[in-house]
PDB file of C-alpha atoms and ligand atoms in Angstrom:
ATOM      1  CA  UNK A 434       0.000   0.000   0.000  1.00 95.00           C
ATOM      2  CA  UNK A 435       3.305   2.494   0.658  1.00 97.00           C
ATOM      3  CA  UNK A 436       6.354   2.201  -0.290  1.00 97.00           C
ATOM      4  CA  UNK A 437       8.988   4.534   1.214  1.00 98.00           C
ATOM      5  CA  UNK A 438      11.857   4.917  -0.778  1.00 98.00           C
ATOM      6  CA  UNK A 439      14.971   6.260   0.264  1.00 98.00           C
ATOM      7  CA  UNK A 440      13.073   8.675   2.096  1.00 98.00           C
ATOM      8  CA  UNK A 441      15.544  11.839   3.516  1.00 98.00           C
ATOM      9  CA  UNK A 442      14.408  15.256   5.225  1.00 98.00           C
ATOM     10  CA  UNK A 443      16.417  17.974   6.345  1.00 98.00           C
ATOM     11  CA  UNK A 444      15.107  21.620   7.831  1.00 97.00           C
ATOM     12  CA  UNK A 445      17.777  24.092   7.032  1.00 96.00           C
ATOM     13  CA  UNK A 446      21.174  22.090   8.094  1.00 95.00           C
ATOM     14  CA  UNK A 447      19.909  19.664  10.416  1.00 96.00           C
ATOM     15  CA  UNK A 448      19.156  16.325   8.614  1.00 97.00           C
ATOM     16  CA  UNK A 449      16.057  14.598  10.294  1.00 98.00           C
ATOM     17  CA  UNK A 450      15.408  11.656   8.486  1.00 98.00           C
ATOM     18  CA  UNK A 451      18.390  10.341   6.709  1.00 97.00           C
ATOM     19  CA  UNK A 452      17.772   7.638   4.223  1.00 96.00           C
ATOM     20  CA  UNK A 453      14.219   5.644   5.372  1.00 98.00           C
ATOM     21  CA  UNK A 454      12.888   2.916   3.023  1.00 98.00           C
ATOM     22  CA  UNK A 455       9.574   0.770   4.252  1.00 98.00           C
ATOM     23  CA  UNK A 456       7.044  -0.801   2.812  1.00 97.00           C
ATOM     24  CA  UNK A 457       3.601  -0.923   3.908  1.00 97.00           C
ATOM     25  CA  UNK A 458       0.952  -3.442   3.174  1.00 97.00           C
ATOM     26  CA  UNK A 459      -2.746  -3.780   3.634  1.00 97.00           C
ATOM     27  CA  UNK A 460      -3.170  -4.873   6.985  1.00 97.00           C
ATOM     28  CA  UNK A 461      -0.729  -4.078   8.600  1.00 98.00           C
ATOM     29  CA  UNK A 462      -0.336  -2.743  12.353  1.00 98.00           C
ATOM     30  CA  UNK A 463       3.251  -1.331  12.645  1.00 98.00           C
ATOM     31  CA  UNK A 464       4.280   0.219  15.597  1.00 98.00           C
ATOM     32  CA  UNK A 465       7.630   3.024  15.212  1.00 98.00           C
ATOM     33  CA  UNK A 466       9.818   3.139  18.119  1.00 98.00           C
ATOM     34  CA  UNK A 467      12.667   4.995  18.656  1.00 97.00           C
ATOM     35  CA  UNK A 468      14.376   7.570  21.004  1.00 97.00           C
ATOM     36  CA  UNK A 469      12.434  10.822  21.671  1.00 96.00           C
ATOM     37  CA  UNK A 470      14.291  13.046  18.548  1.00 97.00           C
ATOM     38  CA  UNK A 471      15.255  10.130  16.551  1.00 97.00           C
ATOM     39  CA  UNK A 472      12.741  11.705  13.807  1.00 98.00           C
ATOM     40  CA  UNK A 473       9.629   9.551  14.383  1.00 98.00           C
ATOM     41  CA  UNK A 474       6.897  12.597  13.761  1.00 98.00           C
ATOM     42  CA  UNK A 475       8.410  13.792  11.225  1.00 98.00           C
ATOM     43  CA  UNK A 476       8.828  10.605   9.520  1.00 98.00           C
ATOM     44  CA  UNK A 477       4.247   9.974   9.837  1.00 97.00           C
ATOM     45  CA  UNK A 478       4.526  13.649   8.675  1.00 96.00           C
ATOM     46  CA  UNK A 479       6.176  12.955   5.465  1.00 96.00           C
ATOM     47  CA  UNK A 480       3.581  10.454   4.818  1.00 95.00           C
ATOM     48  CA  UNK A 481       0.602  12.340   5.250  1.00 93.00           C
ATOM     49  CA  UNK A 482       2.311  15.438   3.356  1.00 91.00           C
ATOM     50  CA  UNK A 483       2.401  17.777   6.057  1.00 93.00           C
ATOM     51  CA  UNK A 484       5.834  17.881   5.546  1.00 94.00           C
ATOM     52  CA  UNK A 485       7.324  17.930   1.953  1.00 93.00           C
ATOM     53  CA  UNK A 486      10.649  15.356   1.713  1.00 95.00           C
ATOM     54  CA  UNK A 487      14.094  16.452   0.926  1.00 96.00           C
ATOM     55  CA  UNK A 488      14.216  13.488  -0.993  1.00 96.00           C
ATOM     56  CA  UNK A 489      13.241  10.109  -2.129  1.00 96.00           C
ATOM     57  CA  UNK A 490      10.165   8.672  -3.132  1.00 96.00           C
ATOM     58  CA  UNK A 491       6.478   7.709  -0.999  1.00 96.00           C
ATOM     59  CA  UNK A 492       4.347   5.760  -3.462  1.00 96.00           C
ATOM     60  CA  UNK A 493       0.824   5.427  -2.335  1.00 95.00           C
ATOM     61  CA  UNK A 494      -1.741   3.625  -4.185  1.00 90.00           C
ATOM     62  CA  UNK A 495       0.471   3.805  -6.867  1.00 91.00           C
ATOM     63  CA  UNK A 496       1.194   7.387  -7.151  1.00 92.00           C
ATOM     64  CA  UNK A 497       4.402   9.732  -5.409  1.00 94.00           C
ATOM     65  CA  UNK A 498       3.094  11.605  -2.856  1.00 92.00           C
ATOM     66  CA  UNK A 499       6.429  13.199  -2.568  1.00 90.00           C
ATOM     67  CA  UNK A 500       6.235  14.863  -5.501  1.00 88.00           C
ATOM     68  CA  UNK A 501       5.153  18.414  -5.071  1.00 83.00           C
ATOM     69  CA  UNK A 502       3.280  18.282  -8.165  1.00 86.00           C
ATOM     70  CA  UNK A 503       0.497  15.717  -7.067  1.00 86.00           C
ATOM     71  CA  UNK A 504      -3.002  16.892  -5.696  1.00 85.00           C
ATOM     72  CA  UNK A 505      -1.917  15.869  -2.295  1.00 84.00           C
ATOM     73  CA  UNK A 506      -5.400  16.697  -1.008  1.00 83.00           C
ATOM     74  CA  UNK A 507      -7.000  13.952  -3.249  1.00 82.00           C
ATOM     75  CA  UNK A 508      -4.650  11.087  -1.160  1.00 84.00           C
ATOM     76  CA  UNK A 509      -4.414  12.386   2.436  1.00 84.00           C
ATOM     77  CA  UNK A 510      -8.471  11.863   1.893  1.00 88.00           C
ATOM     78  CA  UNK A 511      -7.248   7.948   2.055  1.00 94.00           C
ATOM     79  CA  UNK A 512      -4.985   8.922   5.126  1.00 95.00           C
ATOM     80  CA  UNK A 513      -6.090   9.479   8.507  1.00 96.00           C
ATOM     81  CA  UNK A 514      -3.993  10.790  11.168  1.00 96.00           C
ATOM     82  CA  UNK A 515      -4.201  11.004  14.717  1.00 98.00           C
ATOM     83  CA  UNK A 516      -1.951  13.270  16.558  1.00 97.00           C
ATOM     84  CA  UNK A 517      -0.998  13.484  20.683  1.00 97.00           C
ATOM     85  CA  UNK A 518      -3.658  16.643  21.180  1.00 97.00           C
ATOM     86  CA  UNK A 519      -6.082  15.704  19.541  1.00 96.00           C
ATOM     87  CA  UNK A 520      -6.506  18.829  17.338  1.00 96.00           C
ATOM     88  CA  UNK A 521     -10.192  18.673  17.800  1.00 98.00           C
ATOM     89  CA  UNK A 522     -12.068  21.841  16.156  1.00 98.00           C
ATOM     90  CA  UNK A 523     -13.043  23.460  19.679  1.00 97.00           C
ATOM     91  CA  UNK A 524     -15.143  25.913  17.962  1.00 98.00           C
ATOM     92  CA  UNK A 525     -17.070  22.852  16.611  1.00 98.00           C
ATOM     93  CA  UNK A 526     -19.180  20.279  18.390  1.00 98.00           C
ATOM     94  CA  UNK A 527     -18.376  17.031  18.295  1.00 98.00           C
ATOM     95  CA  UNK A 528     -20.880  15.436  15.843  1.00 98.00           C
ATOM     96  CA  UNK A 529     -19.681  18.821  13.822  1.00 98.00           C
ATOM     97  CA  UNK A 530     -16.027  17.630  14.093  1.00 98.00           C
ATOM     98  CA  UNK A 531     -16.804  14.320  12.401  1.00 98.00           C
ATOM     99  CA  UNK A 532     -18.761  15.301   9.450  1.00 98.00           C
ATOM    100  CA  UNK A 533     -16.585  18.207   8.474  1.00 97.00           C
ATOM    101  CA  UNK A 534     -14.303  16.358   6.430  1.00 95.00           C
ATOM    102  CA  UNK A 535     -16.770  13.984   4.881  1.00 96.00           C
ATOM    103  CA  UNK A 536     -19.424  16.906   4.306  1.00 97.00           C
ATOM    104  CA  UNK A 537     -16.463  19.406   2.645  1.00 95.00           C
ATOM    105  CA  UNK A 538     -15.139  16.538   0.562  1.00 93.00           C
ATOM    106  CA  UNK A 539     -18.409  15.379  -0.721  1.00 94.00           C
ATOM    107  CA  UNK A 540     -19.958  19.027  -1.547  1.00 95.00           C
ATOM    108  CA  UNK A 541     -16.484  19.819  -3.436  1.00 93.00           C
ATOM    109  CA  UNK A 542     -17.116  16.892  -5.483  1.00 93.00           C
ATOM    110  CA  UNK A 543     -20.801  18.024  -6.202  1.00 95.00           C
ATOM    111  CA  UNK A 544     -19.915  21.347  -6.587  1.00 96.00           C
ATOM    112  CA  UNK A 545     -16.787  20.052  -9.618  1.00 95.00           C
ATOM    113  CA  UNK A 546     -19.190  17.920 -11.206  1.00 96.00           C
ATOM    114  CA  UNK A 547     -22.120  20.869 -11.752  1.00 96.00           C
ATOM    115  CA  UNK A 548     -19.274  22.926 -13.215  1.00 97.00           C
ATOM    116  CA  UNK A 549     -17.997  20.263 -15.439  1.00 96.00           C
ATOM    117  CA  UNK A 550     -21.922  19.979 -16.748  1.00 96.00           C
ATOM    118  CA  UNK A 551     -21.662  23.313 -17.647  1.00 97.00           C
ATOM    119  CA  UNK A 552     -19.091  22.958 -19.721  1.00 97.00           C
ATOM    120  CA  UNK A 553     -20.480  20.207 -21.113  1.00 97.00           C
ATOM    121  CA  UNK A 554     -23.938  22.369 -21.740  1.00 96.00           C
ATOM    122  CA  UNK A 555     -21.967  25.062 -23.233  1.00 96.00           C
ATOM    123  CA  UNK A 556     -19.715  22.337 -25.613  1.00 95.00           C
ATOM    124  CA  UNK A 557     -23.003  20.775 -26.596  1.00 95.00           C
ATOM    125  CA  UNK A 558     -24.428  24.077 -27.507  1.00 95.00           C
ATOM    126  CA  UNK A 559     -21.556  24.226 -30.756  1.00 95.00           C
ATOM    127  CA  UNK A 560     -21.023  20.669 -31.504  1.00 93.00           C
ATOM    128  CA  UNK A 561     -22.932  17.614 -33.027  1.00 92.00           C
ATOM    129  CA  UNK A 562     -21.125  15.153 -30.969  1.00 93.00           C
ATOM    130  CA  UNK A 563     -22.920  15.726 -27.869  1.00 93.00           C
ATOM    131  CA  UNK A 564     -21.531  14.406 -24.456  1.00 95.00           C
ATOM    132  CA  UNK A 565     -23.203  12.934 -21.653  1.00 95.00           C
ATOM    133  CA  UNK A 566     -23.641  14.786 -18.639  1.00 96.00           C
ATOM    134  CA  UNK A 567     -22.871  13.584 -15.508  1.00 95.00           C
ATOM    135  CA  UNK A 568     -25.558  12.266 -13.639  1.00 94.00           C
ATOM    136  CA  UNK A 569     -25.712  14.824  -9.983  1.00 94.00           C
ATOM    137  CA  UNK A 570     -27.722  12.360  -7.686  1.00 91.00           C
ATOM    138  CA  UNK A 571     -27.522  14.120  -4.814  1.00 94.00           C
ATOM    139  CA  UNK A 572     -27.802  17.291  -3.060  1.00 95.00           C
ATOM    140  CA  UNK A 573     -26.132  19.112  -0.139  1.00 96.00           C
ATOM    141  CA  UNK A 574     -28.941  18.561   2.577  1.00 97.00           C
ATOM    142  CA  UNK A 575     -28.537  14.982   1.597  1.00 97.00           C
ATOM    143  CA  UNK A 576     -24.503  14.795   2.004  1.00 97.00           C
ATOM    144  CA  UNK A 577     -25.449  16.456   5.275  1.00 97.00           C
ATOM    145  CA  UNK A 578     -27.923  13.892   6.393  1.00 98.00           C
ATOM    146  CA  UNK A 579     -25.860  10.757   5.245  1.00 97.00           C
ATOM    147  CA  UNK A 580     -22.909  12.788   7.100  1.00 98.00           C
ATOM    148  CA  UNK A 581     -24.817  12.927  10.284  1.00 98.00           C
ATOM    149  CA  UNK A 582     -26.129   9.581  10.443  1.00 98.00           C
ATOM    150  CA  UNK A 583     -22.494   8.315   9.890  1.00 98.00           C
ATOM    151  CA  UNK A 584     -21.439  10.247  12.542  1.00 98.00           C
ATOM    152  CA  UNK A 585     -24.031   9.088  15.466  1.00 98.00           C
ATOM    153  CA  UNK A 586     -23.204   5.631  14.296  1.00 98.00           C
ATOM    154  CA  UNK A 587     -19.270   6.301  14.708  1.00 98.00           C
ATOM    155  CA  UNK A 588     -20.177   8.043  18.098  1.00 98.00           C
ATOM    156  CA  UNK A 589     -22.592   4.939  19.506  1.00 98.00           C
ATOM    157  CA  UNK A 590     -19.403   2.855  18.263  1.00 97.00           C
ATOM    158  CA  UNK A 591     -17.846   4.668  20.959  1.00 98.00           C
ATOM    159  CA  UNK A 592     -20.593   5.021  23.575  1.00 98.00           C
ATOM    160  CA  UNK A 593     -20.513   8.801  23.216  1.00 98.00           C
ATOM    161  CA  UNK A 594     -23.589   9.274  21.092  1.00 97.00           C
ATOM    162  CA  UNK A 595     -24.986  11.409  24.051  1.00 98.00           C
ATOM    163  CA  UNK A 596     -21.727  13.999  23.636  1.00 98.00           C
ATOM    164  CA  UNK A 597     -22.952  14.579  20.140  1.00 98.00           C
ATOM    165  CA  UNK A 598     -23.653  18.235  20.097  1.00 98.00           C
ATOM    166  CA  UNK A 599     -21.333  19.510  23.385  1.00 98.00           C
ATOM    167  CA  UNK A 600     -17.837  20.724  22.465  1.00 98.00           C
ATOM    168  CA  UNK A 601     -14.689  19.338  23.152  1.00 98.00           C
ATOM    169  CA  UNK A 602     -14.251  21.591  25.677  1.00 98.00           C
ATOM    170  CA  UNK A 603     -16.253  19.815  28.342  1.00 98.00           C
ATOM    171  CA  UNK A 604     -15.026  16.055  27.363  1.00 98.00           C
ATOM    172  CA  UNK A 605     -12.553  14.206  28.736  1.00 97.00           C
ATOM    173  CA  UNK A 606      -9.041  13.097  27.325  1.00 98.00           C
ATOM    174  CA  UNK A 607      -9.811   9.882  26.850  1.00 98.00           C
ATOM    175  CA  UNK A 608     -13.097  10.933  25.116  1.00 98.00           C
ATOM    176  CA  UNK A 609     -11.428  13.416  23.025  1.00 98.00           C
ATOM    177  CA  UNK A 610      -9.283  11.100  21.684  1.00 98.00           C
ATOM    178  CA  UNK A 611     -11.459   8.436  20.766  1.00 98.00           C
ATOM    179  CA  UNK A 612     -13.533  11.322  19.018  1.00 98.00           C
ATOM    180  CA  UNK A 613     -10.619  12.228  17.000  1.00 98.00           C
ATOM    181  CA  UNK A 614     -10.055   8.147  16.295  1.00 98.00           C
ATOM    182  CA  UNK A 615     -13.744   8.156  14.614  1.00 98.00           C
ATOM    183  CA  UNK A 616     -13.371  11.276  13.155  1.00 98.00           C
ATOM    184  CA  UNK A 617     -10.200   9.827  10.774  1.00 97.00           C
ATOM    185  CA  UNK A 618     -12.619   7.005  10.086  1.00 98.00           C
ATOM    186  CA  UNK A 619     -15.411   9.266   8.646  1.00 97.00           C
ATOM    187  CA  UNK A 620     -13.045   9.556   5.806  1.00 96.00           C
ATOM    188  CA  UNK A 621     -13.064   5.892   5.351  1.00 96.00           C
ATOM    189  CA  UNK A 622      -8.761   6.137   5.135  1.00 97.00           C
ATOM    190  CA  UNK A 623      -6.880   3.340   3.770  1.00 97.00           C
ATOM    191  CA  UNK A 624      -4.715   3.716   6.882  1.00 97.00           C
ATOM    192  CA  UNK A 625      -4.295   5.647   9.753  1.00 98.00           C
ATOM    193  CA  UNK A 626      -1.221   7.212  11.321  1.00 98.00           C
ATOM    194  CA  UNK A 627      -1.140   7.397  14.860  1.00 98.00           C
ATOM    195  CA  UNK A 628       1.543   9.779  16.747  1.00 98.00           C
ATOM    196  CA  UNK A 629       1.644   9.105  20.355  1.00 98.00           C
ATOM    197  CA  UNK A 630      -2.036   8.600  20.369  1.00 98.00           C
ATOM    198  CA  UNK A 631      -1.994   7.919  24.183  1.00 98.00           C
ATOM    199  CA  UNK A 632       1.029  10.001  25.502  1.00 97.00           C
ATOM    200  CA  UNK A 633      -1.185  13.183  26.696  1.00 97.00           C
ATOM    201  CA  UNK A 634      -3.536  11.025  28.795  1.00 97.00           C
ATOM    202  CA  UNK A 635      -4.247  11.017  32.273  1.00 96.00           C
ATOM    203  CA  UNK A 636      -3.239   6.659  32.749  1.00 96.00           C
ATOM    204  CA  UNK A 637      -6.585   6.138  33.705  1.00 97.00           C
ATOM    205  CA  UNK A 638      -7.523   6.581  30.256  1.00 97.00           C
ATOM    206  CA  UNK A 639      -5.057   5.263  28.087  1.00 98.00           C
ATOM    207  CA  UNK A 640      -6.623   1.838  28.097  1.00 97.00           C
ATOM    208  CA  UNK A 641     -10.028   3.124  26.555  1.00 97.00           C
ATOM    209  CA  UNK A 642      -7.768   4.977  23.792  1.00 98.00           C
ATOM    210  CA  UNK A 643      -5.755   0.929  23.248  1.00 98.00           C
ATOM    211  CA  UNK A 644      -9.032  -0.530  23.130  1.00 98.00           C
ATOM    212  CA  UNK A 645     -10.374   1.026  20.377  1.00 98.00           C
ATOM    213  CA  UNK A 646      -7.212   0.325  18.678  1.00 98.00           C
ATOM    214  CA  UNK A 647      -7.056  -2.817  19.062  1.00 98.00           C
ATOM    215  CA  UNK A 648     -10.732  -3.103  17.674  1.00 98.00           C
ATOM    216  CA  UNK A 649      -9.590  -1.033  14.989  1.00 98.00           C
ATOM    217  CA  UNK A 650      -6.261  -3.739  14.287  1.00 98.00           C
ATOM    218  CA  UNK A 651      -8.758  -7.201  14.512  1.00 97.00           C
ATOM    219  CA  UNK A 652     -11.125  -5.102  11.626  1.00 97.00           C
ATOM    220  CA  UNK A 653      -8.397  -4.966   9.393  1.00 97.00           C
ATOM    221  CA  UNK A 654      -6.990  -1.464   9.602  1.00 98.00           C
ATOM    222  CA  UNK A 655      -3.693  -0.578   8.259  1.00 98.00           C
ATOM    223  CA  UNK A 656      -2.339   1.592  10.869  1.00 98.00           C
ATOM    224  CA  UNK A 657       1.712   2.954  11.738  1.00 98.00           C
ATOM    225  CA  UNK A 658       1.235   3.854  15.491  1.00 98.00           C
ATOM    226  CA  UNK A 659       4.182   6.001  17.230  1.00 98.00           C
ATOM    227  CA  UNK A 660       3.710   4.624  20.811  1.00 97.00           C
ATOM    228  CA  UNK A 661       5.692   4.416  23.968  1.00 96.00           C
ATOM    229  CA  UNK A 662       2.922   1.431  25.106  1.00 97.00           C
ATOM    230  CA  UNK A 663       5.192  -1.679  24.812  1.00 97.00           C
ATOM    231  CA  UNK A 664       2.478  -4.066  26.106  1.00 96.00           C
ATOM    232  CA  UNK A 665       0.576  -2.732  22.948  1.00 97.00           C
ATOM    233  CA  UNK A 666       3.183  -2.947  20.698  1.00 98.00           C
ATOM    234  CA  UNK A 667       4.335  -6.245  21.479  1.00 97.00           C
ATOM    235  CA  UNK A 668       0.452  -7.483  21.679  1.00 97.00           C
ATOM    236  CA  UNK A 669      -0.731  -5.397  18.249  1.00 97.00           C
ATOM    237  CA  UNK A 670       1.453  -4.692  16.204  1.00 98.00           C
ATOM    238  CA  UNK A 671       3.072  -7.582  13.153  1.00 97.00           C
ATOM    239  CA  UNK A 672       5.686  -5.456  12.458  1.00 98.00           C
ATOM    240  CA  UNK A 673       7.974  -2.706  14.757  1.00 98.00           C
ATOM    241  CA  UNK A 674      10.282  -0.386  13.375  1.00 98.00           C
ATOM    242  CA  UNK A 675      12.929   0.850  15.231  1.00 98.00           C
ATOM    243  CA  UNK A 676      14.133   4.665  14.472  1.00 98.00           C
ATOM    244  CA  UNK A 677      17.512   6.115  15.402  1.00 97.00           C
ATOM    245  CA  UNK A 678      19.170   9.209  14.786  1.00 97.00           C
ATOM    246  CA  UNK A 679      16.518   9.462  11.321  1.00 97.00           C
ATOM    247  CA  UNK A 680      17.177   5.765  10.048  1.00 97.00           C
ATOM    248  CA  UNK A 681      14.984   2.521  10.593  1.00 98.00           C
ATOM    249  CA  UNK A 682      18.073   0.369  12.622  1.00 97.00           C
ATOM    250  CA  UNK A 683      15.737  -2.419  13.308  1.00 97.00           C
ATOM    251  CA  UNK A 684      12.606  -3.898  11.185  1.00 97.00           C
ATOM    252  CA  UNK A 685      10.916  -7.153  12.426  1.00 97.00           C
ATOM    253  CA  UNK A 686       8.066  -9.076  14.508  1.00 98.00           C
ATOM    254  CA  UNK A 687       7.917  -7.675  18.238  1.00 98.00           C
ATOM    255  CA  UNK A 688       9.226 -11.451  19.481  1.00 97.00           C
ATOM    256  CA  UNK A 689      12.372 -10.634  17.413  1.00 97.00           C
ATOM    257  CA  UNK A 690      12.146  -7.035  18.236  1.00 98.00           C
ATOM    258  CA  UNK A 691      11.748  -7.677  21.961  1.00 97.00           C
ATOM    259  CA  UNK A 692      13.399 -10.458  22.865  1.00 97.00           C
ATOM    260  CA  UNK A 693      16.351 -10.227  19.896  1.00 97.00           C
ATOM    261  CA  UNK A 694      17.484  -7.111  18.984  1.00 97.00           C
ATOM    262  CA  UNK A 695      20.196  -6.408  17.063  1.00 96.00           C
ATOM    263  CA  UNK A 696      21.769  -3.262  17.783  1.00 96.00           C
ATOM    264  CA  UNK A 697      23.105  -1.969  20.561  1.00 97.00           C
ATOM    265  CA  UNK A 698      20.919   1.228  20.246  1.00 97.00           C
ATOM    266  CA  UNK A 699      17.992  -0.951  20.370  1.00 97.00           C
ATOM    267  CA  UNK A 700      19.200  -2.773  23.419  1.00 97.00           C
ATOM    268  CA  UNK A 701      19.799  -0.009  25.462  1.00 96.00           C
ATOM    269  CA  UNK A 702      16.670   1.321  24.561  1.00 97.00           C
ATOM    270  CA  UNK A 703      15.063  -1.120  25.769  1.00 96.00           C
ATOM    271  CA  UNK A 704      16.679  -1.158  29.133  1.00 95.00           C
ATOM    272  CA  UNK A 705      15.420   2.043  29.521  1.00 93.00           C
ATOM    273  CA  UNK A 706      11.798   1.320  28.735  1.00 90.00           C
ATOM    274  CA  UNK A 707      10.780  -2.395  29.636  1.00 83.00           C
TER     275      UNK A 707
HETATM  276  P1  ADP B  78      10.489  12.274  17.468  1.00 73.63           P
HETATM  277  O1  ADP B  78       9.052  12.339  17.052  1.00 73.63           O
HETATM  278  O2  ADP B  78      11.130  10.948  17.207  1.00 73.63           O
HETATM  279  O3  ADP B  78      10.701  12.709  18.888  1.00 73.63           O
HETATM  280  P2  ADP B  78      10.800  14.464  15.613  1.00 73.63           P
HETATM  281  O4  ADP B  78      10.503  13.935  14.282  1.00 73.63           O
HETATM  282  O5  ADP B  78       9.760  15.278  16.270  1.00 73.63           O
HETATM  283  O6  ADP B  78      11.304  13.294  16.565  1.00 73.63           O
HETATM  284  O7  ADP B  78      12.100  15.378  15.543  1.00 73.63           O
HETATM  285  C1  ADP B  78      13.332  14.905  15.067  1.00 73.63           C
HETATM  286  C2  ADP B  78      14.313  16.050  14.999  1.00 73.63           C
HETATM  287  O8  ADP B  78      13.895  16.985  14.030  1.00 73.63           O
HETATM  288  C3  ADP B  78      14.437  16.825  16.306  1.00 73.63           C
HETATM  289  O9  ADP B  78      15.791  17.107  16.511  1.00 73.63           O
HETATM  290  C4  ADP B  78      13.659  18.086  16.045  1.00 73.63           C
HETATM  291  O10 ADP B  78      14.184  19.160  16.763  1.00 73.63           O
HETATM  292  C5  ADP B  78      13.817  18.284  14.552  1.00 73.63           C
HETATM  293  N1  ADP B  78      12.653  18.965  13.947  1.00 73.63           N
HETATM  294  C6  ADP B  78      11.400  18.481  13.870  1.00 73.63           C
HETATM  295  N2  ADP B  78      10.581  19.349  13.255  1.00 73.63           N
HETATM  296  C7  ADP B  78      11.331  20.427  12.948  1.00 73.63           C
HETATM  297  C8  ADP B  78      11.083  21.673  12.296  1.00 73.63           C
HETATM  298  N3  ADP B  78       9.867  21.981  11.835  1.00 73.63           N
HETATM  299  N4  ADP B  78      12.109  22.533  12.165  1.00 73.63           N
HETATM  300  C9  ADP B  78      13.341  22.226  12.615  1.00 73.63           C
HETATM  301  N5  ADP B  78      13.655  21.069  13.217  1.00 73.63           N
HETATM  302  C10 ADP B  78      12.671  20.181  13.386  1.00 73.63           C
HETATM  303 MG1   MG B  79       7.329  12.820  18.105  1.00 73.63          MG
END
């Protein structure tokens, strides 16, 4: 599903990510450890474009995302991403904060395909070959609706169909975060990147937060989780990367991860963490 290819990104003089290469099929939970600094943010970054690369290739579905002339808007759609803090829309409600995305997408795809009949109204008007138009089988209110009933079915997935319409204000972290979870799945993503998902909660709620992960992993989800949660990295994930100084030093199953590792960076670590 990705392939990272000789993947490097600098800011200014200080080289980040050095020379990363992955590869990243359907399916697959893969957890990225690595030293705070070792470039593990900016490495989910690069994926999802919110950072261009200095260089080397991120093929997604087939097409380089790393090239700055691609419609990166079109694929993060197929990417969600989950971040520490949530970055919940506190202006927004919460059912509001799930069906933004969908609703924007959707309308800007109505909105493209009434301008493309137009043109093909106006073409038709001077030629005898005349096109089809594209059939518009919906309307706004409707994308709204089908939004909103998505929505209260993603939040009674969670038990929080009753926080609908309060803001994020008044919820807790735990709830927060599994809003933001559901929200990245409104978008139906072909994977979702996870960046300390769990590191800004209270412990009493990290386990909710793991849970719904987990659910997420036994549906099928691709995900690349940055976690400090070894017990969920070593019970989740099929494949761990291990980041260093901005290069992948170690790439296997957590047993081999865990209980072999290979370098001494890994070693030490994990003497630190386990
Ligand atoms: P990690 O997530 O593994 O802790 P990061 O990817 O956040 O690591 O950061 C790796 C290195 O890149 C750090 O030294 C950090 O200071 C640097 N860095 C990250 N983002 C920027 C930026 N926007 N500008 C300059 N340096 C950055
Ligand atoms: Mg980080």
């Amino acid at each position: 599903m990705i392939d990272v290819i000789n993947l490097k990104k600098s800011f200014g003089e200080t080289e980040v990510l050095k020379d990363i290469s992955v590869t990243i099929n359907k399916g697959d939970i893969v957890v990225v450890l690595g030293p705070s600094g070792s470039g593990k943010s900016t490495f989910l970054r690069c994926l999802n474009c919110m950072e261009d690369p200095t260089g080397g290739s991120i093929i997604f579905n087939g097409v380089d995302i790393a090239d700055i002339k691609v419609d990166i808007n079109i694929h993060r759609r197929h990417m969600g991403m989950v971040f520490q803090h949530f970055n919940l829309f506190n202006n927004k409600t919460v059912i509001q904060n799930i069906m933004l995305a969908p609703v924007y997408v959707k309308c800007q795809e109505l909105r493209k395909n009434k301008r493309k009949n137009i043109k093909i109204r106006i073409k038709n008007l001077f030629s005898k070959q005349k096109e089809e138009l594209i059939p518009i089988t919906t309307s706004k209110a409707e994308i709204q609706k089908e939004a909103k009933e998505q929505a209260m079915n993603l939040l009674k997935r969670i038990g929080l169909e009753d926080k609908a319409d309060v803001y994020p204000s008044t919820l807790s972290g735990g709830q927060k975060q599994r809003v933001a979870i559901v929200r990245s799945l409104a978008m139906n993503p072909d994977v979702i990147l996870f960046d300390e998902p769990t590191s800004a909660l209270d412990p009493e709620m990290v386990g909710e937060v793991l849970d719904l992960m987990k659910a997420l992993a036994k549906e099928g989800m691709t995900m690349i989780i940055v976690t400090h949660e070894m017990g969920f990295a070593k019970e989740v994930a099929n494949r761990i990367l291990f980041m260093d100084e901005g290069y992948i030093l170690e790439s296997g199953s957590p047993k081999e991860f865990f209980e072999h590792p290979k370098s001494d960076r890994a070693k030490e670590f994990l003497s630190k963490v386990l």
